[in-house]
Coordinates of C-alpha atoms and ligand atoms in Angstrom, one line a residue:
M150 CA -8.9 23.6 12.2
A151 CA -10.9 23.2 8.9
F152 CA -10.8 19.8 7.3
N153 CA -8.1 19.5 4.6
D154 CA -9.8 17.7 1.6
L155 CA -7.1 18.3 -1.0
L156 CA -6.5 14.6 -1.5
I157 CA -10.2 13.9 -2.2
R158 CA -10.5 16.9 -4.5
T159 CA -7.5 15.7 -6.4
L160 CA -8.9 12.2 -6.8
E161 CA -12.1 13.8 -8.0
G162 CA -10.2 15.8 -10.7
Q163 CA -11.0 19.1 -8.9
N164 CA -7.6 20.4 -8.0
S165 CA -5.7 23.0 -10.1
G166 CA -3.2 24.0 -7.4
R167 CA -0.3 22.2 -5.8
P168 CA -0.6 18.4 -5.3
P169 CA -1.5 16.8 -2.0
I170 CA 1.4 14.9 -0.4
W171 CA 1.6 11.8 1.8
L172 CA 4.3 9.1 1.9
M173 CA 3.9 5.3 1.8
R174 CA 4.9 3.8 5.1
Q175 CA 4.9 7.4 6.6
A176 CA 4.6 6.1 10.2
G177 CA 7.6 3.9 11.2
R178 CA 11.1 3.4 12.5
Y179 CA 12.7 6.5 10.9
M180 CA 10.7 8.5 13.5
A181 CA 12.0 8.7 17.1
E182 CA 8.4 9.0 18.4
Y183 CA 7.6 5.6 16.7
R184 CA 10.7 3.9 18.0
E185 CA 9.8 5.1 21.5
I186 CA 6.4 3.3 21.4
R187 CA 8.0 0.2 19.7
S188 CA 10.5 -0.1 22.6
R189 CA 7.5 -0.9 24.8
V190 CA 5.3 -3.1 22.6
S191 CA 5.8 -5.6 19.8
F192 CA 4.8 -4.6 16.2
L193 CA 1.7 -6.9 16.2
E194 CA 0.6 -5.6 19.7
L195 CA 0.9 -2.1 18.3
C196 CA -1.3 -3.0 15.3
K197 CA -3.8 -4.7 17.6
T198 CA -4.2 -1.9 20.2
P199 CA -6.4 0.9 18.7
E200 CA -5.2 3.7 21.0
L201 CA -1.5 3.0 20.1
A202 CA -2.2 2.4 16.4
C203 CA -4.1 5.8 16.4
E204 CA -1.2 7.5 18.2
V205 CA 1.3 6.2 15.6
T206 CA -1.0 7.1 12.6
L207 CA -1.0 10.7 13.9
Q208 CA 2.7 11.1 14.4
P209 CA 3.8 11.9 10.9
I210 CA 0.7 14.2 10.4
E211 CA 1.8 16.2 13.5
A212 CA 5.5 16.2 12.6
F213 CA 5.2 17.2 8.9
G214 CA 1.6 18.4 8.2
L215 CA 1.0 15.8 5.5
D216 CA -2.3 16.0 3.5
S217 CA -3.4 12.5 4.4
A218 CA -3.1 9.9 7.1
I219 CA -2.8 6.1 6.4
L220 CA -4.2 3.6 8.8
F221 CA -1.4 2.1 10.9
S222 CA -1.4 -1.7 10.4
D223 CA 0.4 -4.1 8.0
I224 CA -0.9 -5.8 4.8
L225 CA -0.3 -9.1 6.5
V226 CA -2.4 -8.6 9.7
P227 CA -5.7 -9.7 7.9
I228 CA -4.2 -13.0 6.8
E229 CA -3.8 -14.3 10.4
P230 CA -7.5 -15.0 10.8
M231 CA -7.4 -16.9 7.4
G232 CA -5.5 -19.5 9.3
V233 CA -1.7 -18.9 9.2
N234 CA 0.7 -18.3 12.0
L235 CA 2.2 -14.8 11.5
D236 CA 5.2 -13.3 13.2
F237 CA 7.4 -10.2 12.5
K238 CA 11.1 -10.5 13.2
P239 CA 10.9 -7.6 12.0
A240 CA 10.5 -9.0 8.5
P241 CA 7.3 -11.1 8.2
Y242 CA 7.6 -14.8 8.9
I243 CA 4.9 -17.5 8.4
A244 CA 5.8 -20.8 10.0
D245 CA 3.1 -22.8 8.2
P246 CA 3.2 -21.7 4.5
V247 CA 0.4 -22.6 2.0
R248 CA 1.7 -24.9 -0.6
T249 CA -0.8 -27.7 -1.4
L250 CA -4.5 -28.0 -2.2
A251 CA -5.2 -29.2 1.4
D252 CA -3.4 -26.0 2.7
A253 CA -5.6 -23.8 0.4
E254 CA -8.7 -25.7 1.5
R255 CA -7.8 -25.0 5.2
M256 CA -7.8 -21.2 4.7
K257 CA -10.9 -19.3 5.7
V258 CA -12.4 -16.2 4.2
V259 CA -12.2 -13.4 6.8
N260 CA -15.2 -11.8 8.4
P261 CA -13.6 -8.3 9.0
A262 CA -16.3 -6.9 11.4
E263 CA -15.4 -9.8 13.8
D264 CA -12.0 -11.0 13.0
L265 CA -10.5 -7.6 12.5
K266 CA -12.6 -5.6 14.9
F267 CA -9.5 -4.0 16.5
I268 CA -8.8 -2.4 13.1
M269 CA -12.3 -1.0 12.7
D270 CA -12.1 0.4 16.3
A271 CA -8.8 2.0 15.4
I272 CA -10.2 3.5 12.2
K273 CA -13.2 5.1 14.1
L274 CA -10.7 6.5 16.7
M275 CA -8.4 7.9 14.0
V276 CA -11.2 9.5 12.0
S277 CA -12.5 11.2 15.1
K278 CA -9.1 12.9 15.7
L279 CA -7.9 13.7 12.1
N280 CA -8.5 16.8 10.0
V281 CA -7.2 15.1 6.9
P282 CA -8.6 12.0 5.1
L283 CA -7.7 8.6 6.4
I284 CA -6.6 6.1 3.8
G285 CA -7.5 2.5 4.5
F286 CA -5.4 -0.2 2.8
S287 CA -4.9 -3.8 2.1
G288 CA -2.4 -6.0 0.3
A289 CA -3.4 -7.2 -3.1
P290 CA -4.3 -10.9 -3.4
F291 CA -1.1 -11.8 -5.2
T292 CA 1.2 -10.0 -2.9
L293 CA -0.5 -11.6 0.1
A294 CA -0.3 -15.0 -1.6
C295 CA 3.5 -14.5 -2.1
Y296 CA 4.0 -14.2 1.6
M297 CA 1.6 -17.1 2.4
I298 CA 3.2 -19.4 -0.1
E299 CA 6.9 -18.5 0.5
G300 CA 6.4 -18.0 4.3
E301 CA 8.7 -14.9 4.0
G302 CA 10.1 -12.5 1.5
S303 CA 12.0 -14.1 -1.4
K304 CA 14.5 -13.3 -4.1
N305 CA 13.0 -15.3 -6.9
F306 CA 9.6 -16.4 -5.5
L307 CA 10.2 -19.9 -6.9
E308 CA 7.6 -21.6 -4.6
V309 CA 4.9 -19.0 -5.8
K310 CA 5.7 -19.7 -9.5
K311 CA 5.8 -23.5 -9.0
M312 CA 2.4 -23.4 -7.3
M313 CA 0.9 -21.1 -9.9
H314 CA 1.9 -23.5 -12.7
N315 CA 2.0 -26.9 -11.1
E316 CA -0.8 -26.6 -8.6
E317 CA -3.1 -24.2 -10.4
K318 CA -6.3 -25.4 -8.6
A319 CA -4.7 -24.8 -5.2
F320 CA -3.2 -21.4 -6.3
R321 CA -6.5 -20.2 -7.7
M322 CA -8.4 -21.4 -4.6
L323 CA -6.0 -19.4 -2.4
M324 CA -6.3 -16.3 -4.7
E325 CA -10.1 -16.5 -4.6
K326 CA -10.2 -16.6 -0.8
L327 CA -7.8 -13.7 -0.7
A328 CA -9.8 -11.7 -3.2
E329 CA -13.0 -12.3 -1.2
S330 CA -11.3 -11.5 2.1
T331 CA -9.6 -8.4 0.8
A332 CA -12.9 -7.1 -0.8
A333 CA -14.8 -7.6 2.5
Y334 CA -11.9 -6.0 4.5
L335 CA -11.7 -2.9 2.3
Q336 CA -15.6 -2.6 2.3
E337 CA -15.6 -2.7 6.1
Q338 CA -12.8 0.0 6.3
V339 CA -15.0 2.3 4.1
K340 CA -18.0 1.6 6.2
N341 CA -16.1 2.6 9.3
G342 CA -14.9 5.9 7.8
C343 CA -12.1 5.7 5.2
P344 CA -12.9 7.8 2.2
V345 CA -10.0 6.4 0.2
V346 CA -8.4 3.0 0.1
Q347 CA -5.1 1.8 -1.4
M348 CA -4.3 -1.7 -2.4
F349 CA -0.5 -2.6 -2.3
D350 CA 0.7 -5.1 -5.0
T351 CA 4.3 -4.9 -4.1
W352 CA 5.3 -8.2 -5.8
A353 CA 3.2 -8.0 -8.9
G354 CA 6.3 -7.1 -10.9
I355 CA 7.9 -10.5 -10.5
V356 CA 5.8 -12.1 -13.2
S357 CA 5.5 -11.7 -17.0
P358 CA 2.7 -9.6 -18.6
Y359 CA 1.1 -12.9 -19.7
E360 CA 1.0 -14.3 -16.2
Y361 CA -0.1 -10.9 -14.8
E362 CA -3.1 -10.9 -17.1
E363 CA -4.0 -14.6 -16.4
F364 CA -3.2 -15.1 -12.7
I365 CA -3.2 -11.7 -11.0
Y366 CA -5.4 -9.1 -12.8
P367 CA -8.7 -11.0 -12.5
Y368 CA -8.5 -10.9 -8.7
V369 CA -7.4 -7.3 -8.7
K370 CA -10.4 -6.4 -10.8
Q371 CA -12.7 -8.4 -8.5
V372 CA -11.6 -6.4 -5.5
V373 CA -11.6 -3.0 -7.3
D374 CA -15.1 -3.6 -8.6
S375 CA -16.4 -4.6 -5.2
V376 CA -15.5 -1.4 -3.3
E377 CA -18.1 1.3 -3.5
G378 CA -18.3 4.7 -1.8
A379 CA -14.6 5.4 -1.7
H380 CA -11.7 6.3 -4.0
F381 CA -9.5 3.3 -4.9
I382 CA -5.8 3.6 -5.4
Y383 CA -4.0 0.6 -6.9
F384 CA -0.2 0.5 -6.3
A385 CA 1.6 -2.2 -8.2
K386 CA 5.4 -2.0 -8.1
D387 CA 7.4 -2.6 -11.3
S388 CA 4.2 -2.8 -13.3
S389 CA 4.5 -0.4 -16.3
S390 CA 4.7 -3.3 -18.7
F391 CA 1.2 -4.3 -17.5
Y392 CA -0.4 -0.9 -18.3
P393 CA -2.3 -2.2 -21.3
V394 CA -4.1 -4.5 -18.9
I395 CA -4.1 -2.3 -15.8
K396 CA -5.7 0.6 -17.8
Q397 CA -9.0 -1.3 -17.9
L398 CA -9.4 -1.1 -14.1
N399 CA -12.2 1.1 -12.7
C400 CA -10.2 2.9 -10.0
S401 CA -9.5 6.6 -9.3
A402 CA -5.7 6.5 -9.1
L403 CA -2.6 4.4 -9.7
G404 CA 0.6 4.4 -7.7
V405 CA 3.7 4.7 -9.9
D406 CA 7.2 3.8 -9.0
W407 CA 10.3 5.7 -10.1
K408 CA 11.2 3.4 -13.1
I409 CA 8.9 5.4 -15.4
T410 CA 8.2 9.1 -15.5
L411 CA 4.7 10.4 -14.7
E412 CA 4.3 11.7 -18.2
Q413 CA 5.3 8.4 -19.7
A414 CA 2.9 6.6 -17.4
D415 CA 0.0 9.0 -18.1
K416 CA 0.5 8.5 -21.9
A417 CA 0.6 4.7 -21.6
L418 CA -2.6 4.9 -19.5
D419 CA -4.4 7.2 -21.9
S420 CA -4.7 9.8 -19.1
K421 CA -7.4 7.7 -17.4
F422 CA -6.1 8.0 -13.8
T423 CA -4.8 10.4 -11.3
L424 CA -1.2 9.2 -10.7
Q425 CA 0.4 9.0 -7.3
G426 CA 4.2 9.1 -6.9
N427 CA 6.9 8.8 -7.8
M428 CA 10.2 9.8 -6.1
D429 CA 12.7 7.1 -5.3
P430 CA 12.7 6.7 -1.5
A431 CA 16.5 6.4 -1.6
L432 CA 16.7 10.1 -2.7
L433 CA 15.7 11.0 0.8
F434 CA 19.2 10.0 1.8
A435 CA 20.7 12.6 -0.6
D436 CA 21.4 16.3 0.2
K437 CA 18.6 18.8 0.2
A438 CA 19.6 20.3 -3.2
T439 CA 19.4 16.9 -4.8
I440 CA 16.0 16.2 -3.2
T441 CA 14.8 19.6 -4.5
K442 CA 16.1 18.9 -8.0
Y443 CA 14.2 15.6 -8.4
A444 CA 11.1 16.8 -6.6
E445 CA 10.8 19.8 -8.9
K446 CA 11.0 17.5 -12.0
I447 CA 8.2 15.4 -10.6
L448 CA 6.1 18.5 -9.7
A449 CA 6.6 19.8 -13.2
E450 CA 5.5 16.5 -14.8
G451 CA 2.6 16.3 -12.4
K452 CA 1.1 19.5 -13.9
N453 CA 1.0 17.9 -17.4
I454 CA -1.0 14.8 -16.4
K455 CA -4.6 14.1 -15.5
G456 CA -4.0 14.5 -11.8
H457 CA -1.1 14.2 -9.3
V458 CA -0.8 13.0 -5.7
F459 CA 2.8 13.5 -4.6
N460 CA 4.3 10.4 -3.0
L461 CA 7.4 8.2 -3.1
G462 CA 7.6 5.3 -5.6
H463 CA 7.7 2.9 -2.7
G464 CA 7.7 2.9 1.1
I465 CA 10.0 5.3 3.1
M466 CA 13.0 3.4 4.5
P467 CA 13.7 2.9 8.2
K468 CA 16.9 5.1 8.5
T469 CA 15.6 8.0 6.4
P470 CA 16.7 11.4 7.9
V471 CA 13.7 13.2 9.4
E472 CA 14.9 16.6 8.3
N473 CA 14.9 15.5 4.6
V474 CA 11.3 14.3 4.9
K475 CA 10.4 17.7 6.3
H476 CA 12.3 19.4 3.5
L477 CA 10.4 17.4 0.9
V478 CA 7.0 18.0 2.4
D479 CA 7.6 21.8 2.8
L480 CA 8.8 22.0 -0.8
V481 CA 5.7 20.3 -2.2
K482 CA 3.4 22.4 0.0
S483 CA 5.0 25.6 -1.1
S484 CA 4.8 24.7 -4.8
D485 CA 1.9 26.1 -6.8
Ligands
CP3_584 O1 2.1 3.6 5.4 C1 2.0 3.5 6.6 O2 2.5 4.3 7.4 C2 1.0 2.4 7.2 C3 1.6 1.2 7.7 C4 2.2 0.1 6.8 C5 3.2 -0.8 7.3 N1 3.3 -1.7 6.3 C6 3.8 -0.7 8.6 C7 4.9 -1.6 8.9 C8 1.8 -0.3 5.5 C9 0.9 0.4 4.5 C10 2.6 -1.5 5.2 C11 2.5 -2.2 3.9 C12 3.3 -3.3 3.7 N2 3.8 -4.3 4.6 C13 3.7 -3.8 2.4 C14 3.3 -3.1 1.1 C15 4.1 -1.9 0.8 C16 5.6 -2.1 0.7 O3 6.3 -1.4 1.5 O4 6.0 -2.9 -0.1 C17 4.5 -4.9 2.6 C18 5.2 -5.7 1.5 C19 4.5 -5.2 3.9 C20 5.2 -6.4 4.6 C21 6.1 -6.0 5.6 N3 5.8 -5.5 6.8 C22 7.5 -6.1 5.6 C23 8.3 -6.7 4.4 C24 8.0 -5.7 6.8 C25 9.4 -5.8 7.3 C26 10.4 -5.0 6.6 C27 10.8 -3.8 7.4 O5 10.3 -2.7 7.1 O6 11.5 -4.1 8.3 C28 6.9 -5.3 7.6 C29 6.9 -4.7 8.9 C30 6.4 -3.3 9.1 N4 5.2 -2.9 8.5 C31 6.9 -2.3 9.9 C32 6.0 -1.2 9.8 C33 6.2 0.1 10.5 C34 8.2 -2.4 10.7 C35 7.8 -3.1 12.0 C36 8.6 -2.7 13.2 O7 8.3 -1.7 13.8 O8 9.6 -3.4 13.5

């Protein structure tokens, strides 16, 4: 079958037809094929076995005919070789969180070709089997720091904010090591065959615009500027109040959540970027008529902005009905 390069053409501003569609967290527990493999191996084992990671990456492509695949791994896998003990229960848990200057000093910058060789092997295998682009990804320095500092997800991220303001030297040391590790990791993914990379900044929205500019943006910019030879998509959730800062980034596309419309976002960003999004993943639990109604609004707005990649505004949820995913993908693929 001919290679489907719709995502690449869209990121290059060369698409006048329907938008490409892929879904954040498109491989996972909502699919019976995924649950079957997970009944035999742990999540981390799955991430560390290239043949299995490859099989899982292909599952949603085969089931729905999406326009792009995304590397199967987790944003937290690369922080293990920095020197923390990582577990999934299934939510991430770090037994030895990073809270002090001594903790930050102990962290290593990863050498992805060696420390994450299993991911590079997985990428090569995936690229050899796919006829759509493979998106590589990483967490953004701040979102990774959130897990490293709290040790797990959190409601108010108080430890992160305490460290940012009371232990600034330690916080910045950690962020610098994360930015260097993330840049090297994404560069290595590109070298091994990913034509597009996405950086997930899921927790950026917990801070004020002042703190975003001072403590988060410089490290995002450092990573974006370091990756060459691939399209860069930056996804920061709850970030529309940061757009005056974010619009200075040199990347191809921005991920947008459902708290702002695509046209509002395009306007605030001076039409500088292709926008990716932005359906609420909870809508996939509604009936097909409701899914159609909201998807059509997003498709219509997508025509009036610089460029559009159809996606959800955040990751697909574990109990999402598979037939609704199929309905959404078919709808977008038959639009014009
Ligand atoms: O998009 C894809 O299909 C690629 C795979 C992918 C996973 N996680 C697989 C996964 C990607 C891109 C991620 C990113 C990720 N991981 C983010 C950023 C995006 C987002 O959704 O906010 C974050 C914050 C994480 C951290 C993480 N990993 C959490 C909070 C959890 C547990 C929550 C949950 O879904 O239960 C994970 C585990 C995880 N990552 C699973 C999968 C398929 C479930 C593991 C299992 O099979 O038990």
